[in-house]
Amino acid sequence: MADTAFTSTRRGFLKSGGSAALVIGFALPLSNKVQAAAAAAASQQSNTFAPNAWLRITPDNRITVVCGSAEMGQGVLTSIPMLVAEELDADWKLVGVEQAPAHAAYNNPMFGMQATGGSTTIRAHWTPVRQAGAAAREMLVAAAAELWKVDASHLRTERSFVINTLNKKKLAYGALVEAAAKQAVPTTPTLKSSADFKILGKPTARLDTPAKVNGQAKFGIDAHIEGMLVAVMARAPFPEAKIKSMDEAKAREVKGVRKIITIPHGVAVLADGYWSAKQGRDALAVQWDLGDKAQLNSAKVSELLNDAANSAGAIAADKGNVKDAAANASSQHSASYEVPYLAHACMEPLNCLAWVKGDEVTIWAGTQSQGPSQGILSQVAQVTPAKVKVNTMLLGGGFGRRFAPDFTIDATLLSKLSGSPVKLIYTREDDMAAAYYRPAALVKFEAALDEQGRPSMLRADVASPSIMAGSGFMKLPESGVDSQAVEGLADHLYDIPHQRIAYGRAEPGPQVWFWRSVGHSQNAFFIESFVDELAAAAKADPLQYRLQLLDKHPRAKAVLQAAAAKAGWGQPLPAGVKRGIALAESFGSLVAEVAEVSVAADGTPKVHRVVAAVDCGQTVNPQTIARQIEGAIVYGLTAALYGQITLKDGRVEQSNFHDYPVLRMNEMPKVEVHIIPSMAAPGGIGEPGTPPIAPAVTNAIFAATGVRIRKLPIETALLKKA
């Protein structure tokens, strides 16, 4: 998801009353009515879970942190507890975590809704969640001060104890919960200095690992309730596609098939189990009328993108005088780049179990958008949002795809129409062929160079479908610029005096959506490849060429230098192996990557090593940072080497991992991640590792072969000729 304005305004805290458990909840910006409702819920459920609470402490000294963000492998079920535990001065061994329900109290401040995406979890919750822990700590201290009849200034906290510095007595937090619950909630709890951190910034084992190892962890696809039906759908290839024919009678002959229901997204077969539902769906043999999309193919997509780039008129960035700079240039350089549609290819296929029971809706799903789901599904089922309960399951990969509501909508609609709980499961082929994709995109660059080969002017005309226009919850501004389409390009880091970045919208047909790092994923490939071209034109070292353009961005310069130094830039490599470098700023973080690559005689590139340097501001868990960068590199490298969704006769040609391959273990390069110490505000980490990898690899390929890769995925035939 793209960044939006973030306000860290604190409205207040909620606490439970008269119980044997202390419940503290930091309320994110809410209306007074919502706060009052949440407070009532907290007091009524004080012994168990309070829906507007981040923290629960019980007499047995156990600490439970409630996490409102979805866990999709990025570590939030550990990082959010770390934020609370640090300010609480908790014994980490006593800390556990629970997944929050859908509730406005858990709204992501950067989105204004409860949702997980855009690498925002730590950025958004860095202050408010720490304040929740700090408030609890101050209330525990106040309770101990009353009990011991001493001033609170004589007390300190450590590892879940309040300690009296006058006589060395101490009380466990669990012994103080009843008294602490009666204390006034601090309006401005004091946060620790980072120099005093004992948990934050330290490598920490994940809290969800044991359950994932022993099989207790529950993903969406594991959800089960008695009496449920399983649904598999024949999904419409395009929203406007119509059913031309189907064989309902044949489908009903399949043992276990109970119902066949047509809904806006397609036709669903409901059965006693998955296999019966799938066989029934296949027996339907649905034929679609694709209308004007019947002739759509990948060549036509490229043609539409090219036309849109040629007529790009929505100005995303404009400074200086591009026309005069071009006229006065010592030389000029131009190039075009293109990337295809990409599938998200989550390891766990999409699924949702929904039960519409009277005026209540309950779903079990691995979703990135619990908050929006409440509102959307209340409309689907025609109930009030408060009657929609969202059980957030673990996600077997998200990458933005599970932010979309289609699978939860369809499951809910099928349950309402059938009168039964329904578990909708996408096959891999369903997900690949009739879902959402990263936009295909094309850019045309023009640059003017001075006598030293430095760029004095840059013009970029980029074309792609609009995520904003098709999202359903964002609106394309009057300027016509989709910020998702130009991010990382309109605001690139390099100091070029004259610039014009324009956007041209093209809508070939496939639905587009957020994909890991969104527009940065293709725009970093575009700009970092083109800057590498300019360095080659200037006969300059690619690293030094970039550094001279980064004087206004010292953090970026430092990250680039660190990656180069750790990779041994300029030092000898084995015969045939060359280095490429790339830099990207995204989601509040800076990442530079150096790739070491060789190209075999048949044109196959081999990535031997990737060295990454990251400045993501203040850190929570270094282990998580390293793993997220590693995973992002795998994801981006897969796209660079193999990723493409192609179209023929209006249909997607790919169906599963045999024709949409992912990086194999034997192809995995050695990856080194170096975290740059920083006191800047926390940045995101789930996505920033993806953008630099494709250009780092293709720039290394140029160094090895002299062939410039301007279209992804990398075509080995081009390199074989070299």
XYZ file of C-alpha atoms in Angstrom:
722
model
C 0.000 0.000 0.000
C 1.122 3.518 -0.638
C 2.019 5.881 2.155
C -0.563 8.322 3.454
C -0.357 11.103 5.996
C 0.348 9.858 9.526
C -0.852 11.634 12.633
C 0.273 10.242 15.957
C -2.391 12.139 17.888
C -3.288 10.236 21.054
C -6.865 10.416 22.258
C -6.702 8.391 25.435
C -6.597 5.073 27.124
C -9.128 2.543 28.284
C -8.917 0.387 31.339
C -10.974 -2.355 32.865
C -12.547 -1.937 36.249
C -12.928 -4.113 39.339
C -11.225 -7.247 38.102
C -8.345 -9.554 38.769
C -6.773 -8.568 35.464
C -5.290 -5.276 34.372
C -6.314 -4.370 30.852
C -4.718 -1.378 29.175
C -5.635 -0.283 25.686
C -4.154 2.622 23.831
C -6.935 4.088 21.741
C -5.860 5.117 18.275
C -7.630 8.177 16.848
C -11.340 7.434 17.177
C -14.567 9.348 17.548
C -15.852 9.824 21.101
C -18.739 7.472 20.320
C -16.369 4.689 19.247
C -14.182 5.249 22.304
C -17.197 5.048 24.615
C -18.403 1.823 23.005
C -14.938 0.304 23.265
C -14.660 1.354 26.905
C -17.951 -0.360 27.679
C -16.773 -3.525 25.928
C -13.504 -3.434 27.865
C -15.219 -3.151 31.237
C -17.677 -5.931 30.431
C -14.934 -8.323 29.333
C -12.304 -7.329 31.828
C -11.285 -10.871 32.742
C -10.728 -11.974 29.187
C -10.257 -9.973 26.030
C -11.036 -6.285 25.762
C -11.578 -5.259 22.148
C -9.949 -1.857 22.597
C -6.992 -3.214 24.526
C -3.380 -3.873 23.557
C -2.323 -5.452 26.825
C -3.575 -7.870 29.473
C -1.828 -8.840 32.655
C -3.243 -11.584 34.886
C -2.516 -12.538 38.516
C -0.295 -15.410 37.400
C 2.040 -12.733 35.995
C 1.309 -13.661 32.386
C 1.335 -10.800 29.900
C -0.735 -11.024 26.748
C -0.348 -8.511 23.979
C -3.158 -8.199 21.447
C -1.979 -7.568 17.888
C -4.331 -5.865 15.450
C -2.171 -6.460 12.390
C -2.251 -9.595 10.254
C 0.660 -12.024 10.474
C 1.762 -13.092 6.998
C 5.319 -14.052 7.778
C 6.617 -10.552 8.440
C 6.798 -11.019 12.203
C 4.151 -8.656 13.613
C 3.054 -11.199 16.224
C 6.504 -10.684 17.725
C 7.309 -7.058 16.914
C 4.109 -5.590 18.372
C 4.642 -7.462 21.680
C 8.242 -6.234 21.690
C 7.032 -2.627 21.509
C 4.692 -3.150 24.454
C 7.130 -5.230 26.496
C 9.925 -2.696 26.149
C 7.958 0.144 27.687
C 6.319 -2.151 30.223
C 9.718 -3.388 31.412
C 8.339 -6.876 31.035
C 10.074 -10.201 31.419
C 10.013 -11.311 27.778
C 9.670 -14.949 28.828
C 6.245 -14.115 30.294
C 4.915 -12.403 27.159
C 2.384 -14.014 24.856
C 0.360 -12.707 21.947
C -3.183 -12.944 20.627
C -4.648 -11.880 17.300
C -7.106 -9.011 17.687
C -10.629 -9.069 16.345
C -11.786 -6.519 13.820
C -12.351 -3.353 15.824
C -11.798 0.345 15.212
C -9.476 0.460 18.232
C -6.897 -1.368 16.130
C -7.055 0.984 13.169
C -3.723 1.541 11.484
C -3.101 5.287 12.003
C -1.527 5.598 8.568
C -4.601 4.122 6.873
C -7.427 5.149 9.180
C -8.651 1.545 9.118
C -7.572 -1.803 10.504
C -5.435 -3.168 7.727
C -1.941 -4.520 7.153
C 0.071 -3.395 4.154
C 2.475 -0.826 2.815
C 5.125 -1.892 5.324
C 3.349 0.316 7.862
C 2.876 -1.783 10.990
C 5.937 -0.592 12.882
C 5.892 2.893 11.376
C 2.270 3.378 12.401
C 2.422 1.774 15.822
C 5.898 2.749 17.005
C 4.564 5.464 19.306
C 0.985 4.478 20.246
C 1.729 0.862 21.142
C 4.767 1.855 23.187
C 2.551 4.368 24.988
C 0.180 1.541 25.890
C 3.044 -0.305 27.570
C 4.339 2.834 29.259
C 0.904 3.681 30.653
C 0.577 0.211 32.143
C 4.002 0.493 33.727
C 3.163 3.843 35.349
C -0.122 2.464 36.702
C 1.654 -0.546 38.221
C 4.183 1.782 39.844
C 1.383 3.993 41.208
C -0.324 0.955 42.694
C 2.886 -0.171 44.394
C 3.525 3.340 45.683
C 0.119 3.362 47.378
C 0.668 -0.079 48.856
C 4.123 0.775 50.230
C 3.172 4.361 51.180
C 6.165 5.806 49.332
C 6.555 8.314 46.555
C 6.607 6.759 43.091
C 9.977 8.405 42.438
C 11.551 5.811 44.744
C 10.309 2.949 42.603
C 11.611 1.424 39.433
C 10.571 -1.468 37.210
C 12.522 -4.388 35.838
C 11.583 -7.755 34.278
C 7.929 -7.643 35.407
C 8.659 -6.422 38.921
C 8.176 -3.083 40.669
C 11.219 -2.532 42.879
C 11.457 -0.257 45.938
C 14.901 1.369 45.790
C 14.667 2.339 49.492
C 14.483 -1.174 50.897
C 14.993 -3.438 47.838
C 11.524 -4.968 48.219
C 9.799 -5.962 45.023
C 6.371 -6.972 43.794
C 5.538 -8.949 40.688
C 3.200 -7.269 38.227
C 0.690 -10.076 38.710
C 0.348 -9.201 42.404
C -0.534 -5.606 41.509
C -3.108 -5.995 38.749
C -6.201 -5.440 40.902
C -4.803 -2.323 42.530
C -3.327 -1.042 39.283
C -6.696 -1.336 37.512
C -8.031 1.318 39.931
C -5.357 3.874 39.041
C -5.979 6.823 36.777
C -4.779 6.249 33.254
C -1.795 8.520 32.468
C -2.587 10.958 29.695
C 1.051 11.468 28.736
C 3.041 8.390 29.739
C 6.795 8.846 29.574
C 8.526 6.814 26.890
C 12.010 5.442 27.278
C 15.042 6.848 25.580
C 16.322 4.459 22.932
C 19.576 4.288 24.894
C 17.650 2.480 27.626
C 16.094 -0.162 25.374
C 16.571 -3.725 26.608
C 14.303 -5.508 24.115
C 13.944 -3.271 21.076
C 16.827 -3.525 18.647
C 17.894 -6.915 19.985
C 17.664 -10.174 17.968
C 14.565 -11.920 19.280
C 13.071 -15.325 18.505
C 9.573 -15.171 17.046
C 6.631 -16.012 19.278
C 4.747 -17.784 16.482
C 7.556 -20.163 15.484
C 6.818 -23.018 17.932
C 3.201 -23.333 16.778
C 4.267 -23.298 13.142
C 6.842 -26.005 13.804
C 4.585 -28.329 15.790
C 1.554 -27.915 13.552
C -0.654 -26.040 16.007
C -0.636 -22.844 13.953
C -3.905 -22.256 12.131
C -3.939 -20.698 8.689
C -7.084 -19.704 6.858
C -7.162 -22.945 4.922
C -7.202 -24.880 8.235
C -10.495 -23.320 9.377
C -13.276 -25.840 9.910
C -16.713 -25.920 11.528
C -19.233 -28.714 11.611
C -21.804 -28.684 8.833
C -19.841 -26.468 6.486
C -19.933 -26.867 2.741
C -16.830 -26.377 0.600
C -17.090 -24.164 -2.471
C -14.964 -24.021 -5.602
C -15.807 -21.441 -8.232
C -15.600 -21.060 -11.967
C -14.504 -17.446 -11.867
C -15.121 -14.903 -14.582
C -11.856 -14.098 -16.416
C -12.869 -10.417 -16.558
C -15.488 -8.541 -14.530
C -17.626 -7.951 -17.610
C -17.443 -11.550 -18.884
C -20.792 -13.341 -19.267
C -21.630 -17.029 -19.014
C -22.233 -18.423 -22.492
C -22.968 -22.009 -21.441
C -22.440 -24.543 -18.653
C -23.488 -28.114 -17.836
C -25.241 -27.964 -14.472
C -26.657 -31.470 -14.847
C -23.186 -32.954 -15.279
C -21.933 -31.144 -12.197
C -24.847 -32.392 -10.086
C -23.921 -35.964 -10.963
C -20.694 -35.649 -8.958
C -21.048 -37.376 -5.606
C -21.103 -34.910 -2.727
C -22.240 -31.864 -4.747
C -25.059 -30.084 -2.891
C -25.660 -26.747 -4.565
C -24.706 -24.727 -7.634
C -24.971 -20.970 -7.181
C -24.304 -18.194 -9.672
C -22.993 -14.949 -8.205
C -21.467 -11.838 -9.840
C -17.904 -13.217 -9.848
C -18.849 -16.575 -11.380
C -20.473 -19.911 -10.607
C -19.822 -21.820 -7.388
C -20.224 -25.517 -6.715
C -20.897 -26.289 -3.051
C -20.134 -29.797 -1.871
C -19.340 -31.914 1.180
C -15.608 -31.580 0.585
C -13.018 -29.877 -1.557
C -12.474 -32.666 -4.063
C -16.187 -33.075 -4.775
C -16.539 -29.309 -5.170
C -13.611 -29.131 -7.565
C -14.801 -32.081 -9.645
C -18.243 -30.540 -9.794
C -16.845 -27.163 -10.802
C -14.776 -28.768 -13.553
C -17.809 -30.719 -14.765
C -19.682 -27.454 -15.258
C -17.412 -26.789 -18.257
C -18.346 -23.114 -18.195
C -17.865 -21.265 -21.467
C -17.446 -17.519 -21.230
C -18.379 -14.697 -23.545
C -15.405 -12.359 -23.207
C -16.849 -9.633 -25.378
C -14.241 -7.212 -26.673
C -11.569 -8.927 -24.505
C -11.685 -12.093 -26.627
C -8.871 -10.869 -28.856
C -6.690 -9.458 -26.095
C -3.101 -10.700 -26.065
C 0.223 -9.616 -24.638
C 1.269 -7.882 -27.865
C -1.867 -5.746 -27.636
C -1.083 -4.923 -24.011
C 2.356 -3.655 -25.038
C 0.811 -1.622 -27.851
C -1.664 0.026 -25.478
C 1.084 0.811 -22.976
C 3.270 2.284 -25.702
C 0.434 4.511 -26.918
C -0.303 5.669 -23.373
C 3.359 6.529 -22.760
C 3.483 8.499 -26.005
C 0.513 10.579 -24.883
C 1.300 10.743 -21.165
C -0.035 14.069 -19.948
C -0.705 13.676 -16.225
C 2.279 15.473 -14.703
C 3.686 13.809 -11.597
C 6.836 15.928 -11.277
C 7.969 19.035 -13.129
C 10.912 21.267 -12.314
C 13.305 23.424 -14.252
C 13.007 23.711 -18.012
C 13.198 20.342 -19.720
C 12.922 21.734 -23.243
C 15.774 24.231 -22.917
C 17.961 21.745 -21.053
C 17.574 19.254 -23.886
C 18.400 21.908 -26.485
C 21.588 22.946 -24.678
C 22.838 19.449 -23.836
C 26.242 18.162 -24.866
C 24.599 14.820 -25.626
C 21.328 13.002 -25.154
C 20.363 9.464 -24.285
C 17.015 7.668 -24.504
C 15.654 4.210 -23.736
C 12.397 2.371 -23.126
C 11.718 -0.264 -20.477
C 8.806 -2.626 -19.953
C 7.564 -5.108 -17.362
C 4.642 -7.572 -17.568
C 1.669 -8.285 -15.357
C 2.669 -10.380 -12.344
C 0.686 -12.725 -10.105
C 1.134 -12.688 -6.344
C 1.477 -16.487 -6.207
C 0.955 -16.821 -2.447
C 1.965 -20.239 -1.158
C -1.421 -20.676 0.517
C -4.187 -20.341 -2.083
C -6.912 -17.848 -1.231
C -9.702 -19.090 1.017
C -12.374 -17.948 3.413
C -14.842 -19.706 5.691
C -18.004 -17.639 6.160
C -21.155 -18.226 8.155
C -24.122 -15.897 7.789
C -26.385 -16.904 10.656
C -29.438 -14.692 10.968
C -28.240 -11.129 11.392
C -24.696 -12.143 12.266
C -21.720 -12.812 10.012
C -18.581 -14.634 11.072
C -15.619 -15.256 8.822
C -12.350 -17.093 9.302
C -9.801 -15.811 6.806
C -6.196 -14.853 6.312
C -6.951 -11.263 5.394
C -4.882 -8.095 5.365
C -7.986 -5.914 5.711
C -10.046 -6.807 8.757
C -11.513 -3.316 9.129
C -12.704 -2.889 5.544
C -14.039 -6.456 5.645
C -16.460 -5.502 8.389
C -17.951 -2.701 6.328
C -17.947 -4.558 3.025
C -19.380 -7.805 4.372
C -22.055 -5.991 6.335
C -23.325 -4.679 2.999
C -23.067 -8.106 1.386
C -25.061 -9.760 4.171
C -27.235 -6.706 4.862
C -26.370 -6.497 8.548
C -24.735 -3.801 10.651
C -20.904 -3.741 10.715
C -20.933 -4.527 14.441
C -22.558 -7.859 13.567
C -19.602 -8.911 11.405
C -16.938 -10.839 13.287
C -13.592 -11.321 11.568
C -11.352 -14.103 12.830
C -7.948 -13.277 11.403
C -6.064 -16.469 10.668
C -2.378 -16.752 9.828
C -1.661 -15.857 6.209
C 0.384 -18.182 4.013
C 1.776 -15.186 2.164
C 0.064 -11.880 1.522
C 2.135 -9.659 -0.787
C -0.858 -7.303 -1.067
C -3.153 -9.924 -2.623
C -4.970 -10.655 0.622
C -5.842 -6.979 0.972
C -8.391 -7.511 -1.808
C -11.916 -8.436 -0.633
C -13.051 -10.771 -3.412
C -12.618 -14.078 -1.585
C -14.326 -12.850 1.597
C -17.192 -11.313 -0.369
C -17.858 -14.460 -2.355
C -17.695 -16.765 0.676
C -20.110 -14.537 2.593
C -22.508 -14.265 -0.313
C -22.476 -18.032 -0.837
C -23.200 -18.637 2.836
C -26.086 -16.198 2.807
C -27.607 -17.707 -0.338
C -27.090 -21.318 0.732
C -28.074 -20.953 4.374
C -24.976 -22.911 5.405
C -21.457 -22.114 6.541
C -19.328 -22.113 3.378
C -15.586 -22.501 2.993
C -14.504 -21.070 -0.353
C -11.166 -22.326 -1.654
C -9.380 -21.095 -4.754
C -7.326 -23.608 -6.665
C -3.891 -22.397 -7.681
C -5.182 -22.165 -11.229
C -8.161 -20.072 -10.111
C -5.883 -17.666 -8.299
C -3.456 -17.414 -11.200
C -5.949 -16.990 -14.016
C -8.819 -14.936 -12.672
C -7.562 -12.708 -9.942
C -5.558 -9.498 -9.463
C -2.119 -8.673 -10.851
C 0.688 -6.202 -10.523
C 0.193 -3.756 -13.388
C 2.112 -4.195 -16.593
C 4.080 -0.994 -17.183
C 6.229 0.761 -19.755
C 8.410 3.851 -19.525
C 10.174 6.032 -22.073
C 13.219 7.914 -20.838
C 15.074 10.862 -22.313
C 18.120 12.413 -20.665
C 20.377 15.323 -21.455
C 24.018 15.061 -20.393
C 26.531 17.819 -19.750
C 30.186 17.719 -20.821
C 31.103 15.582 -17.793
C 28.346 13.077 -18.605
C 26.165 14.133 -15.679
C 22.431 14.316 -16.352
C 21.117 17.857 -16.561
C 17.646 16.795 -17.670
C 15.438 13.747 -17.246
C 12.113 13.098 -18.899
C 10.108 9.964 -18.149
C 6.728 9.049 -19.602
C 5.363 6.022 -17.779
C 2.239 4.073 -18.648
C 0.299 1.437 -16.728
C -3.193 0.536 -15.566
C -4.356 2.439 -12.480
C -4.490 0.662 -9.137
C -6.115 3.691 -7.558
C -8.942 3.836 -10.072
C -9.728 0.147 -9.739
C -9.220 -0.276 -6.003
C -12.738 0.534 -4.932
C -11.584 2.657 -1.988
C -9.161 5.161 -3.501
C -9.956 7.859 -6.004
C -7.778 8.956 -8.896
C -7.103 12.678 -8.314
C -8.123 15.372 -10.765
C -4.525 15.553 -11.957
C -4.946 12.042 -13.349
C -1.718 10.879 -11.684
C -1.906 7.508 -10.000
C 0.639 7.891 -7.209
C 1.106 4.119 -7.118
C 2.217 4.141 -10.743
C 4.889 6.825 -10.354
C 6.222 6.219 -6.825
C 9.975 5.789 -6.816
C 10.172 7.506 -10.176
C 8.562 10.903 -9.645
C 10.404 11.161 -6.318
C 13.675 9.410 -7.181
C 16.770 10.322 -5.189
C 19.092 11.685 -7.867
C 19.903 15.361 -8.193
C 18.908 16.289 -11.749
C 18.087 19.999 -12.246
C 15.450 19.684 -14.964
C 12.813 16.970 -14.816
C 9.414 16.057 -16.165
C 7.755 12.809 -15.052
C 4.361 12.111 -16.615
C 1.801 9.338 -16.338
C -0.357 7.837 -19.047
C -3.162 5.507 -18.064
C -3.783 2.346 -20.084
C -6.444 -0.229 -19.175
C -6.008 -3.386 -21.262
C -8.392 -5.392 -19.074
C -6.864 -7.515 -16.283
C -7.652 -6.248 -12.799
C -4.604 -4.743 -11.085
C -3.753 -4.550 -7.431
C -1.027 -3.906 -4.888
C 1.937 -6.244 -5.304
C 4.911 -6.393 -2.950
C 6.408 -2.862 -3.082
C 3.705 -1.759 -5.578
C 5.014 0.826 -8.086
C 8.488 0.768 -6.595
C 8.905 -2.798 -7.873
C 8.960 -1.733 -11.517
C 10.048 1.887 -11.155
C 13.281 1.003 -9.361
C 14.088 -1.324 -12.245
C 13.334 1.513 -14.663
C 15.276 4.335 -13.029
C 18.206 2.280 -11.699
C 18.725 0.654 -15.083
C 18.584 3.963 -16.897
C 21.000 5.651 -14.484
C 23.323 2.706 -15.099
C 22.990 3.400 -18.828
C 23.931 7.022 -18.246
C 26.985 5.926 -16.274
C 28.017 3.680 -19.164
C 27.484 6.521 -21.641
C 29.720 8.701 -19.462
C 32.263 5.861 -19.207
C 31.988 6.173 -15.429
C 31.959 3.642 -12.629
C 28.270 2.933 -11.807
C 28.853 3.400 -8.078
C 30.780 6.660 -8.350
C 28.321 7.992 -10.918
C 25.444 7.499 -8.499
C 27.314 8.926 -5.532
C 27.945 12.243 -7.297
C 24.186 12.606 -7.768
C 23.339 11.929 -4.106
C 24.946 14.850 -2.274
C 21.499 16.012 -1.099
C 20.722 12.591 0.363
C 23.443 11.615 2.846
C 21.515 8.607 4.203
C 21.089 7.217 0.705
C 24.727 7.863 -0.044
C 25.786 6.050 3.130
C 23.622 3.020 2.340
C 25.002 2.801 -1.184
C 28.579 3.072 0.058
C 27.959 0.442 2.729
C 26.547 -2.081 0.259
C 29.455 -1.485 -2.106
C 32.053 -1.790 0.646
C 30.554 -4.972 2.086
C 30.389 -6.477 -1.409
C 33.995 -5.578 -2.177
C 33.105 -3.268 -5.057
C 36.101 -2.873 -7.331
C 37.855 -5.966 -6.033
C 38.548 -8.949 -8.330
C 35.903 -11.623 -8.888
C 36.098 -15.134 -10.378
C 36.296 -15.215 -14.164
C 32.973 -14.415 -15.798
C 31.369 -12.986 -12.665
C 30.468 -9.291 -12.592
C 28.787 -6.942 -10.157
C 25.772 -4.692 -10.546
C 24.432 -2.167 -8.069
C 21.090 -0.507 -7.405
C 19.504 1.750 -4.803
C 15.905 2.408 -3.834
C 14.043 4.415 -1.225
C 10.606 3.050 -0.432
C 8.191 2.898 2.503
C 10.437 5.069 4.650
C 13.538 2.894 4.230
C 16.627 2.884 2.049
C 18.073 -0.291 0.560
C 21.087 -0.744 -1.709
C 21.946 -4.099 -3.218
C 24.951 -5.451 -5.069
C 24.465 -8.584 -7.159
C 27.258 -10.834 -8.403
C 26.182 -12.545 -11.622
C 27.585 -14.752 -14.361
C 25.986 -15.741 -17.666
C 26.343 -19.270 -19.037
C 27.016 -20.037 -22.708
C 23.321 -20.806 -23.244
C 22.387 -17.365 -21.916
C 21.231 -18.488 -18.472
C 22.133 -15.969 -15.771
C 23.343 -17.223 -12.402
C 23.123 -14.955 -9.349
C 25.893 -16.029 -7.004
C 25.694 -13.471 -4.226
C 23.603 -10.501 -3.156
C 24.832 -8.004 -0.582
C 22.200 -5.678 0.842
C 22.583 -2.644 3.076
C 19.463 -1.239 4.716
C 18.729 1.916 6.686
C 15.248 1.465 8.104
C 15.635 3.907 10.971
C 15.281 2.680 14.524
C 14.884 -1.070 14.641
C 12.670 -3.492 16.543
C 14.024 -6.956 15.708
C 17.185 -7.263 13.581
C 16.368 -10.906 12.839
C 13.084 -9.877 11.265
C 14.778 -7.180 9.214
C 17.334 -9.595 7.781
C 14.704 -12.212 6.985
C 12.403 -9.724 5.331
C 15.193 -8.406 3.122
C 16.140 -11.975 2.221
C 12.544 -12.870 1.397
C 12.052 -9.692 -0.606
C 15.158 -10.504 -2.638
C 13.818 -13.986 -3.407
C 10.468 -12.509 -4.438
C 11.998 -9.825 -6.647
C 14.593 -12.158 -8.132
C 11.860 -14.627 -9.061
C 10.059 -11.852 -10.912
C 13.203 -10.707 -12.687
C 14.160 -14.177 -13.878
C 10.779 -15.751 -14.552
C 7.738 -13.693 -13.619
C 5.176 -12.901 -16.286
C 1.462 -13.202 -16.799
C 0.802 -13.374 -20.526
C -2.483 -13.238 -22.407
C -3.747 -15.049 -25.467
C -7.280 -14.869 -26.870
C -8.376 -12.953 -23.814
C -7.195 -15.569 -21.325
C -4.229 -15.786 -18.979
C -1.817 -18.471 -20.182
C -0.189 -19.318 -16.835
C -1.877 -21.674 -14.390
C 0.505 -23.026 -11.743
C 4.152 -23.133 -10.704
C 5.125 -25.264 -13.698
C 4.549 -22.288 -16.009
C 4.838 -19.525 -13.407
C 8.043 -20.729 -11.731
C 9.535 -19.429 -8.518
C 13.171 -19.442 -7.480
C 14.370 -22.940 -6.556
C 16.725 -23.787 -3.717
C 19.562 -24.615 -6.116
C 19.187 -21.154 -7.669
C 19.297 -19.273 -4.386
C 22.254 -16.905 -4.115
C 24.148 -16.263 -0.933
C 22.509 -13.229 0.677
C 24.149 -10.902 3.181
C 22.136 -8.217 4.966
C 23.830 -5.320 6.713
C 21.718 -3.015 8.891
C 22.925 0.578 9.113
C 22.588 1.989 12.659
C 20.160 4.884 12.588
C 18.198 7.089 14.947
C 15.733 8.121 12.267
C 12.060 7.289 12.587
C 11.318 3.621 11.863
C 10.779 2.766 8.224
C 9.010 -0.190 6.645
C 10.810 -3.453 6.032
C 8.436 -5.937 4.403
C 8.741 -4.473 0.916
C 11.877 -2.277 0.536
C 14.171 -5.211 -0.261
C 12.298 -6.042 -3.471
C 12.798 -2.932 -5.686
C 16.630 -2.938 -6.005
C 17.176 -6.598 -6.843
C 16.054 -6.661 -10.498
C 18.200 -3.675 -11.569
C 21.179 -4.900 -9.517
C 21.026 -8.200 -11.428
C 20.424 -6.713 -14.882
C 23.148 -4.125 -14.341
C 25.521 -6.972 -13.487
C 24.430 -8.772 -16.648
C 25.333 -5.664 -18.643
C 28.739 -5.597 -16.974
C 29.235 -9.264 -17.892
C 27.877 -9.266 -21.452
C 27.420 -5.712 -22.676
C 23.717 -6.485 -23.227
C 21.284 -4.070 -21.610
C 18.140 -5.770 -20.307
C 15.212 -3.411 -20.865
C 12.366 -5.865 -20.532
C 11.516 -8.363 -17.814
C 11.648 -11.255 -17.290
C 15.214 -11.610 -18.527
C 15.320 -13.222 -21.959
C 18.128 -15.769 -22.088
C 17.994 -15.736 -25.900
C 19.340 -12.172 -25.885
C 22.232 -13.193 -23.676
C 23.007 -16.315 -25.680
C 23.626 -14.152 -28.724
C 25.998 -12.028 -26.678
